[in-house]
Short mmCIF file of C-alpha atoms in Angstrom, two decimals:
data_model
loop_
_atom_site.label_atom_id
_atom_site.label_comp_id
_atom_site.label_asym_id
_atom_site.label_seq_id
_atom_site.Cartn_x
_atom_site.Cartn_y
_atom_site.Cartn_z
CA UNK A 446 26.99 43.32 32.04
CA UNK A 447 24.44 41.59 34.09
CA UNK A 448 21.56 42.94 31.57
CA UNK A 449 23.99 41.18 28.87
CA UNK A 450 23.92 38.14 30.56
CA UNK A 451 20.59 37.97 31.15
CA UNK A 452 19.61 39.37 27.19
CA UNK A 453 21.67 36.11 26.04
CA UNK A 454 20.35 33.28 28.10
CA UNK A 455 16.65 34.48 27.28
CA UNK A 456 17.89 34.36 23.25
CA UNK A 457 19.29 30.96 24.05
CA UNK A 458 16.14 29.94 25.79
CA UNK A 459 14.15 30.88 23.12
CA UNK A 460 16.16 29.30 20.29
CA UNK A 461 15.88 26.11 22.21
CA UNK A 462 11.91 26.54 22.47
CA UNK A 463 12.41 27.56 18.69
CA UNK A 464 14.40 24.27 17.85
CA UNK A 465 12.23 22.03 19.94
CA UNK A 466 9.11 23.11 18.09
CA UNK A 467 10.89 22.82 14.66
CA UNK A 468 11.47 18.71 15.51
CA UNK A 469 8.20 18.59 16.35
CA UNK A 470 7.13 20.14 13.16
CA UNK A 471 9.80 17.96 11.17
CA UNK A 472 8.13 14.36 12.58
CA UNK A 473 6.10 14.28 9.18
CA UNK A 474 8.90 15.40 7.26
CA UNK A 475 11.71 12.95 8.80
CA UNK A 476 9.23 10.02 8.24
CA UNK A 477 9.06 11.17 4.73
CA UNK A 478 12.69 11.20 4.25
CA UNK A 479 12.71 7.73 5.85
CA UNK A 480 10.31 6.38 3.06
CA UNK A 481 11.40 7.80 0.40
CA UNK A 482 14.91 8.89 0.68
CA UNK A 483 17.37 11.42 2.57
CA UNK A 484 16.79 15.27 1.40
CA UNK A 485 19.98 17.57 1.25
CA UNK A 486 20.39 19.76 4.06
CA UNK A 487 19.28 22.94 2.26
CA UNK A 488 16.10 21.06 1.22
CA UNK A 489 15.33 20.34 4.48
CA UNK A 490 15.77 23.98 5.71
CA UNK A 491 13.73 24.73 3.03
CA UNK A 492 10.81 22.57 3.68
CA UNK A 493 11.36 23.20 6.74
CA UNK A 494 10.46 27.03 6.55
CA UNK A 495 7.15 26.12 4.98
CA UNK A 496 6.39 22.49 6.63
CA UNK A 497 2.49 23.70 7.36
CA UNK A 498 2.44 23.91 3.43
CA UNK A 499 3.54 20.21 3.83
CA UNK A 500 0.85 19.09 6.10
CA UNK A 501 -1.86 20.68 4.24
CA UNK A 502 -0.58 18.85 1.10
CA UNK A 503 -0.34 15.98 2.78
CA UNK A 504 -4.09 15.92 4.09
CA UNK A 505 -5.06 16.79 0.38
CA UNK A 506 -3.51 13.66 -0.24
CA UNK A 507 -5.33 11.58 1.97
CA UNK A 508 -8.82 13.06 -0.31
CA UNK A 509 -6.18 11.94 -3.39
CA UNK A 510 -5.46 8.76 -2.30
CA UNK A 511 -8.69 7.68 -0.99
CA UNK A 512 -11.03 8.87 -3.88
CA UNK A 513 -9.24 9.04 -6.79
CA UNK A 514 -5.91 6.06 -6.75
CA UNK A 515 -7.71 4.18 -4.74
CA UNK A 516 -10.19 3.35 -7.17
CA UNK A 517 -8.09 3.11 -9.82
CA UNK A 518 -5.96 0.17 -8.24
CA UNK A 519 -9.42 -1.57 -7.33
CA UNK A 520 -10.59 -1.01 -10.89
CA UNK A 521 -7.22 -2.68 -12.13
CA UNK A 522 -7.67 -5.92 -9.34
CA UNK A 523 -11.47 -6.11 -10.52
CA UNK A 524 -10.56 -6.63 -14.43
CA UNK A 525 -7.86 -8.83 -13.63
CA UNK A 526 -9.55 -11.06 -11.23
CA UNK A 527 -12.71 -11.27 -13.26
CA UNK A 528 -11.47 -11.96 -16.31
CA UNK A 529 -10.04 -14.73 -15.04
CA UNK A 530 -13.37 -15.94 -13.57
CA UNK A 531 -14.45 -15.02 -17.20
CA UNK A 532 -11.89 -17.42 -18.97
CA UNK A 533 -10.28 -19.82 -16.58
CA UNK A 534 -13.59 -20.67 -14.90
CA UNK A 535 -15.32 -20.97 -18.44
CA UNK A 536 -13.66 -21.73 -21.52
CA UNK A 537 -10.55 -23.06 -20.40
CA UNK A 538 -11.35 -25.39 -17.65
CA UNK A 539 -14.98 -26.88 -16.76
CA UNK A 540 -17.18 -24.74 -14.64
CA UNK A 541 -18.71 -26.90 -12.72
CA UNK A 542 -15.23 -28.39 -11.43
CA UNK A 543 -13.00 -25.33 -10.56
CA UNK A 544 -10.44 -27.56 -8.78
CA UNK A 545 -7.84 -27.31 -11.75
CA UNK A 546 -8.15 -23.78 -12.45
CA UNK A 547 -7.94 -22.65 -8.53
CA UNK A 548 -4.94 -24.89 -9.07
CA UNK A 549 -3.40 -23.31 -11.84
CA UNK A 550 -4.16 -20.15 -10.50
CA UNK A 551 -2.12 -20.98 -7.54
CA UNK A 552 0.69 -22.35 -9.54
CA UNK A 553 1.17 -19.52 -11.83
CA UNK A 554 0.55 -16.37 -9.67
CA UNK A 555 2.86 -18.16 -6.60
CA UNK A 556 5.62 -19.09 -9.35
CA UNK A 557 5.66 -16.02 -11.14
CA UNK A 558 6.15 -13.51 -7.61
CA UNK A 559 8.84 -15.60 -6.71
CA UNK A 560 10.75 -15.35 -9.21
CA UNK A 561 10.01 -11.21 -8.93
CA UNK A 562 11.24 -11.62 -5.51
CA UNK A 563 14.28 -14.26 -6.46
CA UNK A 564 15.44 -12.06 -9.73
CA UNK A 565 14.43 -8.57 -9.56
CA UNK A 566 17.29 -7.11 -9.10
CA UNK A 567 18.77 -8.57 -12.48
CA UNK A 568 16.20 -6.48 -14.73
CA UNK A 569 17.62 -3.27 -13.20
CA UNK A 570 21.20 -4.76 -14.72
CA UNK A 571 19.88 -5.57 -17.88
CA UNK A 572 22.36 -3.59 -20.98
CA UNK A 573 20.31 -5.10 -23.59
CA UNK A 574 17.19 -2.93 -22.90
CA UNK A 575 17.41 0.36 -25.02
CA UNK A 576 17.98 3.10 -21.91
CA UNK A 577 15.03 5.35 -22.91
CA UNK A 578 12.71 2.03 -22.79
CA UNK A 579 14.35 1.25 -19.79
CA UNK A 580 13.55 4.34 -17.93
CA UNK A 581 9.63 4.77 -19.60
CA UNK A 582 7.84 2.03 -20.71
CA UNK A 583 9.68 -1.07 -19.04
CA UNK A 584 8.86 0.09 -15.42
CA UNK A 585 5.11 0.53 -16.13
CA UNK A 586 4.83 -2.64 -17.51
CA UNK A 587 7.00 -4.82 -15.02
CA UNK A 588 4.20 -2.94 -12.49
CA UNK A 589 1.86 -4.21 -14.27
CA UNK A 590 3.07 -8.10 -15.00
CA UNK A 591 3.98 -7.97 -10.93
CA UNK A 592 0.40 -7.15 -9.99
CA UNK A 593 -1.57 -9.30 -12.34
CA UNK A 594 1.07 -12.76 -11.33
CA UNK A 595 -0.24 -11.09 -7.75
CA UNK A 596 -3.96 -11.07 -8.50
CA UNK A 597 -3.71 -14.15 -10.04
CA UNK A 598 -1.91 -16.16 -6.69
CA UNK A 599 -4.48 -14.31 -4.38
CA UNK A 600 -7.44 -15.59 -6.88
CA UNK A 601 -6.52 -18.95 -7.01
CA UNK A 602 -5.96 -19.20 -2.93
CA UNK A 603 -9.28 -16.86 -2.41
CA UNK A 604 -11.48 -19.38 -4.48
CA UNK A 605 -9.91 -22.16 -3.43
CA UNK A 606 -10.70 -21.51 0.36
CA UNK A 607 -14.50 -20.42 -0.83
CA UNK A 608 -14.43 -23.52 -3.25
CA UNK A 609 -12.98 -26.07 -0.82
CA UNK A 610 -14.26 -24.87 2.61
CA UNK A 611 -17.39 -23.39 2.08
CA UNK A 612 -18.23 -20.05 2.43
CA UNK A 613 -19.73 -20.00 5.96
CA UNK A 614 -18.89 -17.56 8.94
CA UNK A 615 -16.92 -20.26 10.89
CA UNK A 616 -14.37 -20.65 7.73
CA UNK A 617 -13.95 -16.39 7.71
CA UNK A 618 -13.55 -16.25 11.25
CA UNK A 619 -10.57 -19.22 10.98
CA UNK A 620 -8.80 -17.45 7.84
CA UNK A 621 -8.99 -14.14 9.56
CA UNK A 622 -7.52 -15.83 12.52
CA UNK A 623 -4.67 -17.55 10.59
CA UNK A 624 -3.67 -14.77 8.54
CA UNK A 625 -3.82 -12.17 11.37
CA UNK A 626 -1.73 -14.57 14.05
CA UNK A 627 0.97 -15.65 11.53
CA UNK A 628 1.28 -12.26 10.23
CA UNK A 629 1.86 -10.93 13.78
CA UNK A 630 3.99 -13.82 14.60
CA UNK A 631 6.05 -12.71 11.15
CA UNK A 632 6.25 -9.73 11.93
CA UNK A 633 4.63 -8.19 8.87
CA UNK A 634 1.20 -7.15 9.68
CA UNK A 635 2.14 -3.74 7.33
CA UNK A 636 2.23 -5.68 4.29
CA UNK A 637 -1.53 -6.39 3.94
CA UNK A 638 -2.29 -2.29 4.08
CA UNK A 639 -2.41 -1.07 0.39
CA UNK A 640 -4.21 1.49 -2.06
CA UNK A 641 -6.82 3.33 -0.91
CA UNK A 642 -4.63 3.24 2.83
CA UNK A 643 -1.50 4.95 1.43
CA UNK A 644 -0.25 4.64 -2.62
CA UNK A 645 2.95 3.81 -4.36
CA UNK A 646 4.70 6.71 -6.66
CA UNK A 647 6.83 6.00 -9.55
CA UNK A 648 10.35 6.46 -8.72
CA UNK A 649 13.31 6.44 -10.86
CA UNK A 650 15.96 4.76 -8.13
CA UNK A 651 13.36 1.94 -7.76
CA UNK A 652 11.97 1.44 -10.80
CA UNK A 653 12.16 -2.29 -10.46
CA UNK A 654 12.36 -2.66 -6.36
CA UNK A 655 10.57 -5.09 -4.75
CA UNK A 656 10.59 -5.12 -2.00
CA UNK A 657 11.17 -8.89 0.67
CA UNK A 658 11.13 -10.44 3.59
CA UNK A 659 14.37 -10.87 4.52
CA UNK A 660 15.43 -7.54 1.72
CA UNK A 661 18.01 -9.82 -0.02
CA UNK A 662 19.81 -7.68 -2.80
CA UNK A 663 21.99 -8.66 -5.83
CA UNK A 664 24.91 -9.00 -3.85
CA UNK A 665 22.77 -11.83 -1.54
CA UNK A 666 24.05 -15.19 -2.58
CA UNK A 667 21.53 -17.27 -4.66
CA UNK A 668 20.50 -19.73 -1.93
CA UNK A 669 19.43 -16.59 0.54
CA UNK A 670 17.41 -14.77 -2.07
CA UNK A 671 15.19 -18.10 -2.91
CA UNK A 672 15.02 -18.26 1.17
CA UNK A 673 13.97 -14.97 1.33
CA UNK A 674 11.67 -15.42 -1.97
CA UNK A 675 9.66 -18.14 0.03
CA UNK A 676 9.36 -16.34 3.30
CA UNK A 677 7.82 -13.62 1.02
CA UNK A 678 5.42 -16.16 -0.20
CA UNK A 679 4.45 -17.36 2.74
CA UNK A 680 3.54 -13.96 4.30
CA UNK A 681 1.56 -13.05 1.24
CA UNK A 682 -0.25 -16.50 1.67
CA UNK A 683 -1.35 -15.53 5.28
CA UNK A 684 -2.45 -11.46 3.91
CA UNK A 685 -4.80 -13.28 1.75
CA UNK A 686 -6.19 -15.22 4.39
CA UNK A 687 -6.21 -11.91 6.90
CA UNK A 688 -8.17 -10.04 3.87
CA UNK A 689 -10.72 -13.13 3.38
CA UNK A 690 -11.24 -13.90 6.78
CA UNK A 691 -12.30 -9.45 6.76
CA UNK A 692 -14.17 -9.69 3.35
CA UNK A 693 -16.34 -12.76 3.92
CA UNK A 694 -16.92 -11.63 7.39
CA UNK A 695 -18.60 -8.40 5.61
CA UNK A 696 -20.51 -10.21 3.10
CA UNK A 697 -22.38 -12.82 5.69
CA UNK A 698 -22.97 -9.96 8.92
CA UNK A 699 -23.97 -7.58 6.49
CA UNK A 700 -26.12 -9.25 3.59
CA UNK A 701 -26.66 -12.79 5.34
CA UNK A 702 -30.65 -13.15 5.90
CA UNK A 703 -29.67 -14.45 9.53
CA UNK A 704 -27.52 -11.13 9.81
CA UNK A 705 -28.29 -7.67 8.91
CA UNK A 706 -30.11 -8.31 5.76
CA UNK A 707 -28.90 -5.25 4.10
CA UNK A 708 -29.05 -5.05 0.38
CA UNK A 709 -25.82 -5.75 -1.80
CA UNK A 710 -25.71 -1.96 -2.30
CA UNK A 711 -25.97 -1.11 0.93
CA UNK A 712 -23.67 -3.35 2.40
CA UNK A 713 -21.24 -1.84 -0.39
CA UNK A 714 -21.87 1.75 1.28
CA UNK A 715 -21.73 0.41 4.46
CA UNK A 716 -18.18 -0.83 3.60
CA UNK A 717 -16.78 2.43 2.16
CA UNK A 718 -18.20 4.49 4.90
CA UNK A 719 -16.30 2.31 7.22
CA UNK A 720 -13.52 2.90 4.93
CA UNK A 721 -14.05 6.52 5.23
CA UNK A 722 -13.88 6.80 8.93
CA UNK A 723 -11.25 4.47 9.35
CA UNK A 724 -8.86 6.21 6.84
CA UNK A 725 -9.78 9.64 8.66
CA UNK A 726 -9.05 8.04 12.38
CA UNK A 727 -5.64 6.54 10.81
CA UNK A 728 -4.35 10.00 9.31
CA UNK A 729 -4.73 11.53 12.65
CA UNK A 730 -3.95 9.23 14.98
CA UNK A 731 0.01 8.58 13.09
CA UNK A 732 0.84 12.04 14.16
CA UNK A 733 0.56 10.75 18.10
CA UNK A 734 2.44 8.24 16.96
CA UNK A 735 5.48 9.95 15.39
CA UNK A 736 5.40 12.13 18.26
CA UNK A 737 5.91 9.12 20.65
CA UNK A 738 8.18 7.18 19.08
CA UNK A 739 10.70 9.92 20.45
CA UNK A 740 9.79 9.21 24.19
CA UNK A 741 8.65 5.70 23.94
CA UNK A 742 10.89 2.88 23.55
CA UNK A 743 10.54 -1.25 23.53
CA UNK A 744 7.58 -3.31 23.94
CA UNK A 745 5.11 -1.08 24.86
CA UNK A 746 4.74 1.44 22.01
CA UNK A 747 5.26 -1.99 19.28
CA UNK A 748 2.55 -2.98 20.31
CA UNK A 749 0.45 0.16 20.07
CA UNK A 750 2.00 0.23 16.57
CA UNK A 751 0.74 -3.07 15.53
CA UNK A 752 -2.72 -2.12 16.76
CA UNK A 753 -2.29 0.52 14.07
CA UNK A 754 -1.39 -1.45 11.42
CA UNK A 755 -4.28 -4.15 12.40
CA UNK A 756 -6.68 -0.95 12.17
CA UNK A 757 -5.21 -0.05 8.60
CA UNK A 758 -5.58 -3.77 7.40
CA UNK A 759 -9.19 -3.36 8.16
CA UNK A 760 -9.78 -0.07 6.90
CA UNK A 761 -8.02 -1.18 3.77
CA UNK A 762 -10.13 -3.62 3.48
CA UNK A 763 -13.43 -2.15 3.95
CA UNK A 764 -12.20 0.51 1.32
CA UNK A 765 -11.30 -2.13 -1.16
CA UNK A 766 -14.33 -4.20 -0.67
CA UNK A 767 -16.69 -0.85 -0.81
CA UNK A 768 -15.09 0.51 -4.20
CA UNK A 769 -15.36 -2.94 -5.75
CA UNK A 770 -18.93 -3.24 -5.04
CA UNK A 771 -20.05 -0.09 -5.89
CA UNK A 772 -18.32 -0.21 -9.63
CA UNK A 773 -20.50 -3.31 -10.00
CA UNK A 774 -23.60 -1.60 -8.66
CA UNK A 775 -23.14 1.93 -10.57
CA UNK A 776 -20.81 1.21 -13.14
CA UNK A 777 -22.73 -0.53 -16.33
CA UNK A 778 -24.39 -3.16 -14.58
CA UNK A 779 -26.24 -5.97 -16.34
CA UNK A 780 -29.75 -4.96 -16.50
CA UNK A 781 -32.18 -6.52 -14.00
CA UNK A 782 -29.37 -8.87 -12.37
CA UNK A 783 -26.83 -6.03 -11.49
CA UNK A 784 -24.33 -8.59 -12.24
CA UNK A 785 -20.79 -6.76 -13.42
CA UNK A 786 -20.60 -7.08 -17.28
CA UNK A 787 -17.29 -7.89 -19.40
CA UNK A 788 -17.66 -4.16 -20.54
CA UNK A 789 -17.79 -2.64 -17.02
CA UNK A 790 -15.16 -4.90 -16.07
CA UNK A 791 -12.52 -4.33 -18.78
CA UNK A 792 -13.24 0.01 -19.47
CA UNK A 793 -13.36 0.24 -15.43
CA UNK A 794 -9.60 -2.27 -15.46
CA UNK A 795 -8.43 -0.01 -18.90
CA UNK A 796 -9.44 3.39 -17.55
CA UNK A 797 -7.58 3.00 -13.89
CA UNK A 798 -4.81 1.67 -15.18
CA UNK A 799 -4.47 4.81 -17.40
CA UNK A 800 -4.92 7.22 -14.52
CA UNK A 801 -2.11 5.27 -12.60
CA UNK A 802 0.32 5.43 -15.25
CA UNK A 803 -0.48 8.94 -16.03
CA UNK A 804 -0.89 9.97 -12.20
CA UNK A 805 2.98 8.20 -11.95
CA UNK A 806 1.32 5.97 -9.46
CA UNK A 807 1.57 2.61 -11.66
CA UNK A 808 3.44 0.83 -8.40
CA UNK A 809 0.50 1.29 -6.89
CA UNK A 810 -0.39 -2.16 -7.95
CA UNK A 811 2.35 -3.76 -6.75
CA UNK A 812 2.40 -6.17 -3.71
CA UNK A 813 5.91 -5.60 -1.74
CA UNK A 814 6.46 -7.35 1.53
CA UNK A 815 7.17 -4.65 4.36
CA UNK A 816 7.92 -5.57 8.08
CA UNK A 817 6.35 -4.12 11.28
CA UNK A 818 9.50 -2.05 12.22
CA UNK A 819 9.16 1.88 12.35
CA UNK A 820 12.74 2.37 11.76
CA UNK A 821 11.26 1.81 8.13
CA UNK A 822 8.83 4.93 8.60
CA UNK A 823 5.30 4.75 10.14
CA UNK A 824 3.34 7.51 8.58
CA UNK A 825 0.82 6.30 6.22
CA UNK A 826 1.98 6.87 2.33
CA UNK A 827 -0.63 9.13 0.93
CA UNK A 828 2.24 11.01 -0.55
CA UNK A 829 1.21 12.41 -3.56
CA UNK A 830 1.34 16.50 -3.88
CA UNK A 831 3.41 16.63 -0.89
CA UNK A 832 5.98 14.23 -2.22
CA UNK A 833 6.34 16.51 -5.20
CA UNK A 834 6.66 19.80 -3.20
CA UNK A 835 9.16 18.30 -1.12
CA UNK A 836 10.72 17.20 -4.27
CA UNK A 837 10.56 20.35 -6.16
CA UNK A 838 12.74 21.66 -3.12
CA UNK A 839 15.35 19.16 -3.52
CA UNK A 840 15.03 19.68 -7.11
CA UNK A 841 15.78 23.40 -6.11
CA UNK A 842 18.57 22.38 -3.71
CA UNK A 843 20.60 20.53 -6.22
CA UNK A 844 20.19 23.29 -8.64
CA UNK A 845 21.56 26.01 -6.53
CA UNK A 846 24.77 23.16 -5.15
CA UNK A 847 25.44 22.91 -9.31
CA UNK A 848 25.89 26.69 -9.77
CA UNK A 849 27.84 27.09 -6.92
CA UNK A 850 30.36 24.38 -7.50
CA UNK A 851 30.37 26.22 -11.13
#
């Protein structure tokens, strides 16, 4: 009897052990269900069983994300942005007085996200869009339309800072201030981390989400969702001050004469590399941090998640500004110059839009407003094979529910 006894409190204690270790194992997972919705409870056994499958996936990802989407959603922000320097600093409005078009850039990129952010939810509800077109071709393109109205406000407040302020060290040092203290005072330091830190995948249930400040939906009365439209604004205003304040800090330390008087492609690589090491210390460091969550509470481990998300913001930066230079170094330069050429420019934009679509990542280039709060998930998104193994599962789950209910 007493060998009995003993038998079934070591099986308990084991199965305990057993348990423990399988939450431990599931951090990844449950952030992953946070992000990206709740799995049935046979899909989580299931991933579950093989969740070192998962994590391998999910570090293949980060290689995905970094050198392959990544590039693609700088390609598609380098044709946009430079085709506008191409026609709205040229033909349209006078070169040598870019006033107007900074201006107009302003007018129409800010105008055109928020009404994205105002009416959104309306093109979901739309009956007069064929259902096929709906589901295929409309998403792709309101991705699209979102990112280049997006481009097109950060252009328009980028030049107009470089155009009106100067482009001196003491002006990137008070944008990058700005940006960085209003964003922490907002609460929404996340929203400036984007492709090559983390990617967007196509998603039926959200094909036309975007996501706010304040996350108004269509039930929200009219006066809340314009509210919430211009708080949106306003943090995006203060990301593209945190991002020029980071970028003009890189071009004057690292190519400046009175600097580091490294050469335009070296100051590229220099960029990437930091990029590089930065994405690599962010991916490891997130799993200390989904471990803590569970024994640290309040004030303390906030702010040792903003510190995170201020290290992704720069990281995602660095990325972005290495990529960007190096397609205008490598990829059909103009002869002696090195200057990017309409060709490079537009093939480079055409091409990485192409591999977004196809790669279901076209969201990618979208610009949602997230908040600092890790009840919204803290892992970094490089979802991308792991998202569709843990979807094949679910996929698996719902098929096997079906033929039992049959």
């Amino acid at each position: 009897m007493e060998q009995t006894r003993k038998t079934n409190r070591q099986t308990s204690e084991l199965d305990t052990d057993c348990n423990e270790e399988l939450v431990k194992a599931n951090c990844l997972v449950e952030d992953f269900e946070i992000q990206y919705g709740k799995l049935s409870s046979q899909a989580q056994k299931s991933v579950n069983r093989k969740v070192s499958v998962v994590y391998l996936l999910y570090f293949i990802d980060l290689l995905v994300s970094f050198l392959v989407i990544g590039p693609c959603v700088v390609a598609f922000w380098r044709c946009v942005w430079n085709y506008h320097d191409l026609f709205l600093d040229g033909p349209v409005f006078d070169r040598d007085n870019l006033t107007l078009s900074n201006v107009v850039a302003i007018s129409v990129g800010l105008l055109g996200t928020f009404l994205i952010d105002v009416f959104h939810h309306s093109i979901a509800r739309c009956n007069f869009i064929p259902k096929p077109l709906k589901l295929s071709v409309m998403p792709k393109l309101f991705s699209i339309i979102w990112g280049t109205l997006d481009i097109t406000y950060w252009k328009g407040v980028w030049d107009g800072v470089d155009l009106w302020a100067g482009k001196t060290v003491q002006v990137a040092g008070i944008t990058l201030l700005i940006g960085m203290i209003c964003l922490l005072m907002l609460g929404a330091v996340r929203t400036a981390i984007c492709s090559p830190i983390g990617i967007s995948l196509d998603d039926p249930r959200r094909n036309f989400c975007c996501a706010t400040y304040l996350k108004s939906s269509s039930e929200t009365i009219f006066l809340k969702r314009c509210i919430d439209g211009i708080l949106s604004r306003i943090v995006k205003l203060n990301v593209i001050l945190l991002w020029h304040g980071i970028w003009k800090m890189s071009d004057i330390l690292t190519e400046d004469k009175d600097y580091w008087r490294l050469s335009h492609q070296q100051s590229a690589w220099f960029s990437l590399g930091v990029g590089g090491v930065g994405a690599v210390f962010l991916f490891c460091s997130q799993f200390g941090l989904l471990k803590l969550q569970t024994s640290l509470h309040g004030l303390f481990f906030q702010i040792l998640l903003v510190i995170f998300y201020l290290l992704g913001v720069f990281t995602t930066v660095s990325s972005f500004r290495g990529f960007w230079l190096l397609l205008d170094v490598f990829y059909l330069p103009q002869g002696v110059t090195g200057d990017p050429t309409p060709s490079s420019i537009l093939t480079a934009g055409v091409i990485g839009t192409l591999l977004l679509l196809l790669l279901g990542c076209g969201s990618s280039v979208r610009a949602p407003t997230v908040r600092d709060d890790p009840v919204l998930g803290i892992a970094v998104p490089f979802f991308f094979t792991a998202a569709f193994y843990v979807r094949k599962h679910e996929d698996k789950a719902e098929r096997k529910m079906k033929l039992m209910d049959i």
